[in-house]
Amino acid sequence: MNDTPYRLYGRRNAGSLAIQVALEELGAPYRIEWIPKEPSAVESYRRVNPEGRVPALVLPDGTLLTESAAILIHLAGSDARHRLAPAAGSSAHAHFLKWVVSLSANLYETALRYYCPDRYSTAPADAPRIQAQAAKDYERHLAAAAAALNPYLLGDSYSVADPYLYMLLGWYPGDMTALLARFPALKRHQELLKARAAVARADADHAER
Ligand SMILES: N[C@@H](CCC(=O)N[C@@H](CS)C(=O)NCC(=O)O)C(=O)O
């Protein structure tokens, strides 16, 4: 077995949280390289990841993998003993893929519209309108996830789709207390995730300091 550590490129309070949870759940050796937001730091990071975005994961064989959904699906499939995804080819796995892709394409995309509105228009004056739409969409996508929870996205089975949802819920830009009161399934999900050692470790590392 290759025991070269994974190298996770991340940023506090950013998309590397769910990836770190998956690495922790696997008990895989890894180290985190924190990429500050400063343009000079991002510029030198482009030597590793030309997109300049986090998260990115360098696999033990040196392969660079970007896109949080792809990284999570890859890690879940890398060691089936940890049961971080249903068996490939099963209908449960199809359902798993639907959720990971949906969280990436819808909820993460909405978070980017809210927090980086400048990516969506060249006119700074458009930012408030982009953010207002994103705030609405954020709640709509979370409501769809809440309707599926029982208590995890795949029913009784925990999978890497769950820390993904946990991370994206944590970025909700509105009143979190009111949201969780409206959606008790999301509240329960957040409590279940916080109780996992892997999540507590990643949360502690990702806390802004
Ligand atoms: N679709 C990508 C989005 C990654 C992304 O945009 N990450 C943000 C942080 S959460 C970022 O790196 N922003 C800085 C930038 O775009 O310069 C993924 O799922 O990994």
PDB file of C-alpha atoms and ligand atoms in Angstrom:
ATOM      1  CA  MET A   1       0.000   0.000   0.000  1.00  0.00           C
ATOM      2  CA  ASN A   2       1.224   3.501  -0.902  1.00  0.00           C
ATOM      3  CA  ASP A   3       1.579   5.471   2.335  1.00  0.00           C
ATOM      4  CA  THR A   4       2.643   8.730   0.670  1.00  0.00           C
ATOM      5  CA  PRO A   5       0.341  11.345   2.198  1.00  0.00           C
ATOM      6  CA  TYR A   6      -2.384  13.046   0.223  1.00  0.00           C
ATOM      7  CA  ARG A   7      -1.778  16.792  -0.084  1.00  0.00           C
ATOM      8  CA  LEU A   8      -4.925  18.864   0.419  1.00  0.00           C
ATOM      9  CA  TYR A   9      -4.872  22.496  -0.709  1.00  0.00           C
ATOM     10  CA  GLY A  10      -7.443  24.405   1.256  1.00  0.00           C
ATOM     11  CA  ARG A  11      -8.523  27.588   2.908  1.00  0.00           C
ATOM     12  CA  ARG A  12     -10.181  28.149   6.226  1.00  0.00           C
ATOM     13  CA  ASN A  13     -13.969  28.369   5.959  1.00  0.00           C
ATOM     14  CA  ALA A  14     -13.774  27.092   2.340  1.00  0.00           C
ATOM     15  CA  GLY A  15     -14.446  24.008   0.242  1.00  0.00           C
ATOM     16  CA  SER A  16     -11.606  21.921   1.654  1.00  0.00           C
ATOM     17  CA  LEU A  17     -13.645  21.180   4.810  1.00  0.00           C
ATOM     18  CA  ALA A  18     -15.677  18.306   3.328  1.00  0.00           C
ATOM     19  CA  ILE A  19     -12.549  16.830   1.724  1.00  0.00           C
ATOM     20  CA  GLN A  20     -10.710  16.864   5.042  1.00  0.00           C
ATOM     21  CA  VAL A  21     -13.681  15.107   6.671  1.00  0.00           C
ATOM     22  CA  ALA A  22     -13.481  12.369   4.005  1.00  0.00           C
ATOM     23  CA  LEU A  23      -9.709  11.958   4.539  1.00  0.00           C
ATOM     24  CA  GLU A  24     -10.277  11.751   8.286  1.00  0.00           C
ATOM     25  CA  GLU A  25     -13.056   9.181   7.860  1.00  0.00           C
ATOM     26  CA  LEU A  26     -10.688   7.078   5.733  1.00  0.00           C
ATOM     27  CA  GLY A  27      -7.880   7.410   8.274  1.00  0.00           C
ATOM     28  CA  ALA A  28      -5.693   8.322   5.285  1.00  0.00           C
ATOM     29  CA  PRO A  29      -2.359  10.097   5.782  1.00  0.00           C
ATOM     30  CA  TYR A  30      -2.585  13.688   4.530  1.00  0.00           C
ATOM     31  CA  ARG A  31      -1.226  17.148   5.044  1.00  0.00           C
ATOM     32  CA  ILE A  32      -2.953  20.430   4.429  1.00  0.00           C
ATOM     33  CA  GLU A  33      -1.412  23.349   2.588  1.00  0.00           C
ATOM     34  CA  TRP A  34      -3.370  26.484   3.483  1.00  0.00           C
ATOM     35  CA  ILE A  35      -3.674  28.955   0.609  1.00  0.00           C
ATOM     36  CA  PRO A  36      -4.232  32.508   1.837  1.00  0.00           C
ATOM     37  CA  LYS A  37      -6.589  34.756  -0.159  1.00  0.00           C
ATOM     38  CA  GLU A  38      -3.836  37.289  -0.924  1.00  0.00           C
ATOM     39  CA  PRO A  39      -3.285  37.576  -4.707  1.00  0.00           C
ATOM     40  CA  SER A  40       0.469  36.837  -4.383  1.00  0.00           C
ATOM     41  CA  ALA A  41      -0.246  33.562  -2.528  1.00  0.00           C
ATOM     42  CA  VAL A  42      -2.891  32.544  -5.084  1.00  0.00           C
ATOM     43  CA  GLU A  43      -0.446  33.383  -7.901  1.00  0.00           C
ATOM     44  CA  SER A  44       2.232  31.040  -6.540  1.00  0.00           C
ATOM     45  CA  TYR A  45      -0.425  28.359  -5.860  1.00  0.00           C
ATOM     46  CA  ARG A  46      -1.211  28.439  -9.613  1.00  0.00           C
ATOM     47  CA  ARG A  47       2.049  26.525 -10.112  1.00  0.00           C
ATOM     48  CA  VAL A  48       0.259  23.580  -8.427  1.00  0.00           C
ATOM     49  CA  ASN A  49      -3.300  24.258  -9.571  1.00  0.00           C
ATOM     50  CA  PRO A  50      -3.515  26.576 -12.592  1.00  0.00           C
ATOM     51  CA  GLU A  51      -7.185  27.331 -11.719  1.00  0.00           C
ATOM     52  CA  GLY A  52      -6.011  28.917  -8.453  1.00  0.00           C
ATOM     53  CA  ARG A  53      -9.054  27.534  -6.641  1.00  0.00           C
ATOM     54  CA  VAL A  54      -9.468  25.407  -3.565  1.00  0.00           C
ATOM     55  CA  PRO A  55     -10.029  22.628  -2.821  1.00  0.00           C
ATOM     56  CA  ALA A  56      -7.460  20.625  -4.746  1.00  0.00           C
ATOM     57  CA  LEU A  57      -6.056  17.257  -3.770  1.00  0.00           C
ATOM     58  CA  VAL A  58      -2.757  15.738  -4.843  1.00  0.00           C
ATOM     59  CA  LEU A  59      -3.145  11.960  -4.738  1.00  0.00           C
ATOM     60  CA  PRO A  60      -0.344   9.734  -3.403  1.00  0.00           C
ATOM     61  CA  ASP A  61       0.789   9.022  -6.999  1.00  0.00           C
ATOM     62  CA  GLY A  62       1.123  12.757  -7.708  1.00  0.00           C
ATOM     63  CA  THR A  63      -2.133  13.205  -9.661  1.00  0.00           C
ATOM     64  CA  LEU A  64      -3.785  16.602  -9.116  1.00  0.00           C
ATOM     65  CA  LEU A  65      -7.543  16.388  -8.653  1.00  0.00           C
ATOM     66  CA  THR A  66      -9.825  19.438  -8.542  1.00  0.00           C
ATOM     67  CA  GLU A  67     -13.600  19.854  -8.180  1.00  0.00           C
ATOM     68  CA  SER A  68     -14.900  19.024  -4.731  1.00  0.00           C
ATOM     69  CA  ALA A  69     -17.526  16.563  -6.009  1.00  0.00           C
ATOM     70  CA  ALA A  70     -14.969  14.583  -8.027  1.00  0.00           C
ATOM     71  CA  ILE A  71     -12.568  14.519  -5.067  1.00  0.00           C
ATOM     72  CA  LEU A  72     -15.261  13.233  -2.703  1.00  0.00           C
ATOM     73  CA  ILE A  73     -16.444  10.553  -5.131  1.00  0.00           C
ATOM     74  CA  HIS A  74     -12.849   9.472  -5.733  1.00  0.00           C
ATOM     75  CA  LEU A  75     -12.007   9.275  -2.013  1.00  0.00           C
ATOM     76  CA  ALA A  76     -15.198   7.356  -1.209  1.00  0.00           C
ATOM     77  CA  GLY A  77     -14.304   4.802  -3.883  1.00  0.00           C
ATOM     78  CA  SER A  78     -10.660   4.515  -2.859  1.00  0.00           C
ATOM     79  CA  ASP A  79     -11.311   2.201   0.093  1.00  0.00           C
ATOM     80  CA  ALA A  80     -14.696   0.458   0.216  1.00  0.00           C
ATOM     81  CA  ARG A  81     -14.038  -0.815   3.785  1.00  0.00           C
ATOM     82  CA  HIS A  82     -14.976   2.597   5.159  1.00  0.00           C
ATOM     83  CA  ARG A  83     -18.388   2.567   3.476  1.00  0.00           C
ATOM     84  CA  LEU A  84     -18.333   6.219   2.488  1.00  0.00           C
ATOM     85  CA  ALA A  85     -20.469   5.442  -0.581  1.00  0.00           C
ATOM     86  CA  PRO A  86     -22.711   2.555  -1.702  1.00  0.00           C
ATOM     87  CA  ALA A  87     -21.239  -0.121  -3.995  1.00  0.00           C
ATOM     88  CA  ALA A  88     -20.566   1.241  -7.496  1.00  0.00           C
ATOM     89  CA  GLY A  89     -23.212   0.124  -9.978  1.00  0.00           C
ATOM     90  CA  SER A  90     -25.988  -0.241  -7.370  1.00  0.00           C
ATOM     91  CA  SER A  91     -29.084   1.948  -7.482  1.00  0.00           C
ATOM     92  CA  ALA A  92     -28.038   3.308  -4.069  1.00  0.00           C
ATOM     93  CA  HIS A  93     -24.817   4.450  -5.750  1.00  0.00           C
ATOM     94  CA  ALA A  94     -26.826   6.137  -8.516  1.00  0.00           C
ATOM     95  CA  HIS A  95     -28.726   8.012  -5.809  1.00  0.00           C
ATOM     96  CA  PHE A  96     -25.407   8.915  -4.136  1.00  0.00           C
ATOM     97  CA  LEU A  97     -24.063  10.334  -7.423  1.00  0.00           C
ATOM     98  CA  LYS A  98     -27.227  12.350  -7.878  1.00  0.00           C
ATOM     99  CA  TRP A  99     -26.763  13.998  -4.494  1.00  0.00           C
ATOM    100  CA  VAL A 100     -23.054  14.733  -4.782  1.00  0.00           C
ATOM    101  CA  VAL A 101     -23.499  16.198  -8.273  1.00  0.00           C
ATOM    102  CA  SER A 102     -26.604  18.134  -7.261  1.00  0.00           C
ATOM    103  CA  LEU A 103     -24.867  19.656  -4.226  1.00  0.00           C
ATOM    104  CA  SER A 104     -21.973  20.723  -6.423  1.00  0.00           C
ATOM    105  CA  ALA A 105     -23.993  22.008  -9.387  1.00  0.00           C
ATOM    106  CA  ASN A 106     -26.725  23.694  -7.373  1.00  0.00           C
ATOM    107  CA  LEU A 107     -25.837  24.479  -3.766  1.00  0.00           C
ATOM    108  CA  TYR A 108     -22.083  25.112  -4.138  1.00  0.00           C
ATOM    109  CA  GLU A 109     -22.769  27.131  -7.289  1.00  0.00           C
ATOM    110  CA  THR A 110     -25.311  29.191  -5.343  1.00  0.00           C
ATOM    111  CA  ALA A 111     -22.784  29.789  -2.543  1.00  0.00           C
ATOM    112  CA  LEU A 112     -20.284  31.056  -5.128  1.00  0.00           C
ATOM    113  CA  ARG A 113     -22.900  33.432  -6.557  1.00  0.00           C
ATOM    114  CA  TYR A 114     -23.582  34.751  -3.064  1.00  0.00           C
ATOM    115  CA  TYR A 115     -19.984  35.070  -1.862  1.00  0.00           C
ATOM    116  CA  CYS A 116     -18.257  35.880  -5.185  1.00  0.00           C
ATOM    117  CA  PRO A 117     -20.858  37.893  -7.162  1.00  0.00           C
ATOM    118  CA  ASP A 118     -18.011  39.535  -9.113  1.00  0.00           C
ATOM    119  CA  ARG A 119     -17.567  36.221 -10.959  1.00  0.00           C
ATOM    120  CA  TYR A 120     -21.043  36.620 -12.472  1.00  0.00           C
ATOM    121  CA  SER A 121     -20.999  40.148 -13.818  1.00  0.00           C
ATOM    122  CA  THR A 122     -18.446  42.688 -14.945  1.00  0.00           C
ATOM    123  CA  ALA A 123     -20.582  45.470 -13.392  1.00  0.00           C
ATOM    124  CA  PRO A 124     -20.016  45.841  -9.618  1.00  0.00           C
ATOM    125  CA  ALA A 125     -23.496  47.426  -9.348  1.00  0.00           C
ATOM    126  CA  ASP A 126     -25.040  44.029 -10.214  1.00  0.00           C
ATOM    127  CA  ALA A 127     -23.679  42.388  -7.043  1.00  0.00           C
ATOM    128  CA  PRO A 128     -26.699  43.060  -4.755  1.00  0.00           C
ATOM    129  CA  ARG A 129     -29.131  41.576  -7.304  1.00  0.00           C
ATOM    130  CA  ILE A 130     -26.936  38.512  -7.854  1.00  0.00           C
ATOM    131  CA  GLN A 131     -26.702  38.004  -4.095  1.00  0.00           C
ATOM    132  CA  ALA A 132     -30.434  38.481  -3.522  1.00  0.00           C
ATOM    133  CA  GLN A 133     -31.232  35.758  -6.074  1.00  0.00           C
ATOM    134  CA  ALA A 134     -28.546  33.496  -4.602  1.00  0.00           C
ATOM    135  CA  ALA A 135     -29.951  33.916  -1.079  1.00  0.00           C
ATOM    136  CA  LYS A 136     -33.381  32.756  -2.334  1.00  0.00           C
ATOM    137  CA  ASP A 137     -31.878  29.848  -4.263  1.00  0.00           C
ATOM    138  CA  TYR A 138     -29.784  28.839  -1.227  1.00  0.00           C
ATOM    139  CA  GLU A 139     -32.892  28.232   0.840  1.00  0.00           C
ATOM    140  CA  ARG A 140     -34.676  26.439  -2.020  1.00  0.00           C
ATOM    141  CA  HIS A 141     -31.791  23.983  -2.511  1.00  0.00           C
ATOM    142  CA  LEU A 142     -31.484  23.396   1.230  1.00  0.00           C
ATOM    143  CA  ALA A 143     -35.229  22.707   1.407  1.00  0.00           C
ATOM    144  CA  ALA A 144     -34.812  20.013  -1.284  1.00  0.00           C
ATOM    145  CA  ALA A 145     -31.971  18.423   0.693  1.00  0.00           C
ATOM    146  CA  ALA A 146     -34.002  18.610   3.921  1.00  0.00           C
ATOM    147  CA  ALA A 147     -36.872  16.740   2.241  1.00  0.00           C
ATOM    148  CA  ALA A 148     -34.480  13.881   1.380  1.00  0.00           C
ATOM    149  CA  LEU A 149     -32.848  13.537   4.827  1.00  0.00           C
ATOM    150  CA  ASN A 150     -33.714  10.421   6.833  1.00  0.00           C
ATOM    151  CA  PRO A 151     -31.497  11.119   8.794  1.00  0.00           C
ATOM    152  CA  TYR A 152     -28.714  11.141   6.114  1.00  0.00           C
ATOM    153  CA  LEU A 153     -29.080  11.924   2.414  1.00  0.00           C
ATOM    154  CA  LEU A 154     -29.074   8.185   1.670  1.00  0.00           C
ATOM    155  CA  GLY A 155     -31.392   7.231   4.523  1.00  0.00           C
ATOM    156  CA  ASP A 156     -29.644   5.157   7.208  1.00  0.00           C
ATOM    157  CA  SER A 157     -26.325   5.126   5.360  1.00  0.00           C
ATOM    158  CA  TYR A 158     -23.781   7.857   5.959  1.00  0.00           C
ATOM    159  CA  SER A 159     -21.778   8.809   2.855  1.00  0.00           C
ATOM    160  CA  VAL A 160     -19.441  11.608   1.763  1.00  0.00           C
ATOM    161  CA  ALA A 161     -22.533  13.419   0.441  1.00  0.00           C
ATOM    162  CA  ASP A 162     -23.291  14.199   4.116  1.00  0.00           C
ATOM    163  CA  PRO A 163     -20.169  16.226   5.026  1.00  0.00           C
ATOM    164  CA  TYR A 164     -20.646  17.972   1.656  1.00  0.00           C
ATOM    165  CA  LEU A 165     -24.154  19.057   2.673  1.00  0.00           C
ATOM    166  CA  TYR A 166     -22.914  19.878   6.191  1.00  0.00           C
ATOM    167  CA  MET A 167     -20.235  22.204   4.787  1.00  0.00           C
ATOM    168  CA  LEU A 168     -22.620  23.957   2.393  1.00  0.00           C
ATOM    169  CA  LEU A 169     -25.306  24.347   5.070  1.00  0.00           C
ATOM    170  CA  GLY A 170     -22.640  25.915   7.305  1.00  0.00           C
ATOM    171  CA  TRP A 171     -22.137  28.682   4.739  1.00  0.00           C
ATOM    172  CA  TYR A 172     -25.846  29.599   4.649  1.00  0.00           C
ATOM    173  CA  PRO A 173     -25.810  33.398   4.468  1.00  0.00           C
ATOM    174  CA  GLY A 174     -29.164  34.006   6.221  1.00  0.00           C
ATOM    175  CA  ASP A 175     -30.396  33.477   9.775  1.00  0.00           C
ATOM    176  CA  MET A 176     -29.170  29.958  10.594  1.00  0.00           C
ATOM    177  CA  THR A 177     -31.271  29.606  13.767  1.00  0.00           C
ATOM    178  CA  ALA A 178     -34.480  30.466  11.906  1.00  0.00           C
ATOM    179  CA  LEU A 179     -33.554  28.148   9.022  1.00  0.00           C
ATOM    180  CA  LEU A 180     -32.912  25.192  11.333  1.00  0.00           C
ATOM    181  CA  ALA A 181     -36.198  25.854  13.126  1.00  0.00           C
ATOM    182  CA  ARG A 182     -37.987  25.686   9.750  1.00  0.00           C
ATOM    183  CA  PHE A 183     -36.154  22.507   8.712  1.00  0.00           C
ATOM    184  CA  PRO A 184     -35.701  20.166  11.718  1.00  0.00           C
ATOM    185  CA  ALA A 185     -34.186  17.499   9.426  1.00  0.00           C
ATOM    186  CA  LEU A 186     -31.314  19.862   8.624  1.00  0.00           C
ATOM    187  CA  LYS A 187     -30.862  20.591  12.322  1.00  0.00           C
ATOM    188  CA  ARG A 188     -30.717  16.870  13.130  1.00  0.00           C
ATOM    189  CA  HIS A 189     -28.278  16.298  10.256  1.00  0.00           C
ATOM    190  CA  GLN A 190     -26.000  19.064  11.504  1.00  0.00           C
ATOM    191  CA  GLU A 191     -26.078  17.588  15.038  1.00  0.00           C
ATOM    192  CA  LEU A 192     -25.273  14.081  13.762  1.00  0.00           C
ATOM    193  CA  LEU A 193     -22.367  15.386  11.711  1.00  0.00           C
ATOM    194  CA  LYS A 194     -20.948  17.537  14.514  1.00  0.00           C
ATOM    195  CA  ALA A 195     -20.894  14.415  16.712  1.00  0.00           C
ATOM    196  CA  ARG A 196     -18.446  12.659  14.337  1.00  0.00           C
ATOM    197  CA  ALA A 197     -14.768  12.853  15.318  1.00  0.00           C
ATOM    198  CA  ALA A 198     -13.751  13.389  11.666  1.00  0.00           C
ATOM    199  CA  VAL A 199     -16.026  16.430  11.405  1.00  0.00           C
ATOM    200  CA  ALA A 200     -14.885  17.879  14.746  1.00  0.00           C
ATOM    201  CA  ARG A 201     -11.236  17.665  13.622  1.00  0.00           C
ATOM    202  CA  ALA A 202     -11.901  19.286  10.243  1.00  0.00           C
ATOM    203  CA  ASP A 203     -14.077  21.989  11.852  1.00  0.00           C
ATOM    204  CA  ALA A 204     -11.318  22.812  14.343  1.00  0.00           C
ATOM    205  CA  ASP A 205      -8.719  23.114  11.562  1.00  0.00           C
ATOM    206  CA  HIS A 206     -11.008  25.133   9.302  1.00  0.00           C
ATOM    207  CA  ALA A 207     -12.170  27.629  11.942  1.00  0.00           C
ATOM    208  CA  GLU A 208     -11.144  31.186  11.089  1.00  0.00           C
ATOM    209  CA  ARG A 209      -8.414  32.356  13.444  1.00  0.00           C
TER     210      ARG A 209
HETATM  211  N1  LIG B   1     -16.553  23.934  -8.497  1.00  0.00           N
HETATM  212  C1  LIG B   1     -15.416  24.065  -7.619  1.00  0.00           C
HETATM  213  C2  LIG B   1     -15.497  25.425  -6.947  1.00  0.00           C
HETATM  214  C3  LIG B   1     -14.216  25.755  -6.192  1.00  0.00           C
HETATM  215  C4  LIG B   1     -14.170  27.222  -5.786  1.00  0.00           C
HETATM  216  O1  LIG B   1     -14.596  28.111  -6.545  1.00  0.00           O
HETATM  217  N2  LIG B   1     -13.662  27.467  -4.572  1.00  0.00           N
HETATM  218  C5  LIG B   1     -13.582  28.802  -4.039  1.00  0.00           C
HETATM  219  C6  LIG B   1     -13.490  28.737  -2.520  1.00  0.00           C
HETATM  220  S1  LIG B   1     -14.798  27.856  -1.738  1.00  0.00           S
HETATM  221  C7  LIG B   1     -12.321  29.507  -4.516  1.00  0.00           C
HETATM  222  O2  LIG B   1     -11.284  28.877  -4.654  1.00  0.00           O
HETATM  223  N3  LIG B   1     -12.413  30.803  -4.719  1.00  0.00           N
HETATM  224  C8  LIG B   1     -11.264  31.617  -5.016  1.00  0.00           C
HETATM  225  C9  LIG B   1     -11.152  32.000  -6.456  1.00  0.00           C
HETATM  226  O3  LIG B   1     -11.995  31.632  -7.277  1.00  0.00           O
HETATM  227  O4  LIG B   1     -10.186  32.699  -6.755  1.00  0.00           O
HETATM  228  C10 LIG B   1     -15.407  22.925  -6.593  1.00  0.00           C
HETATM  229  O5  LIG B   1     -16.471  22.364  -6.315  1.00  0.00           O
HETATM  230  O6  LIG B   1     -14.321  22.548  -6.104  1.00  0.00           O
END
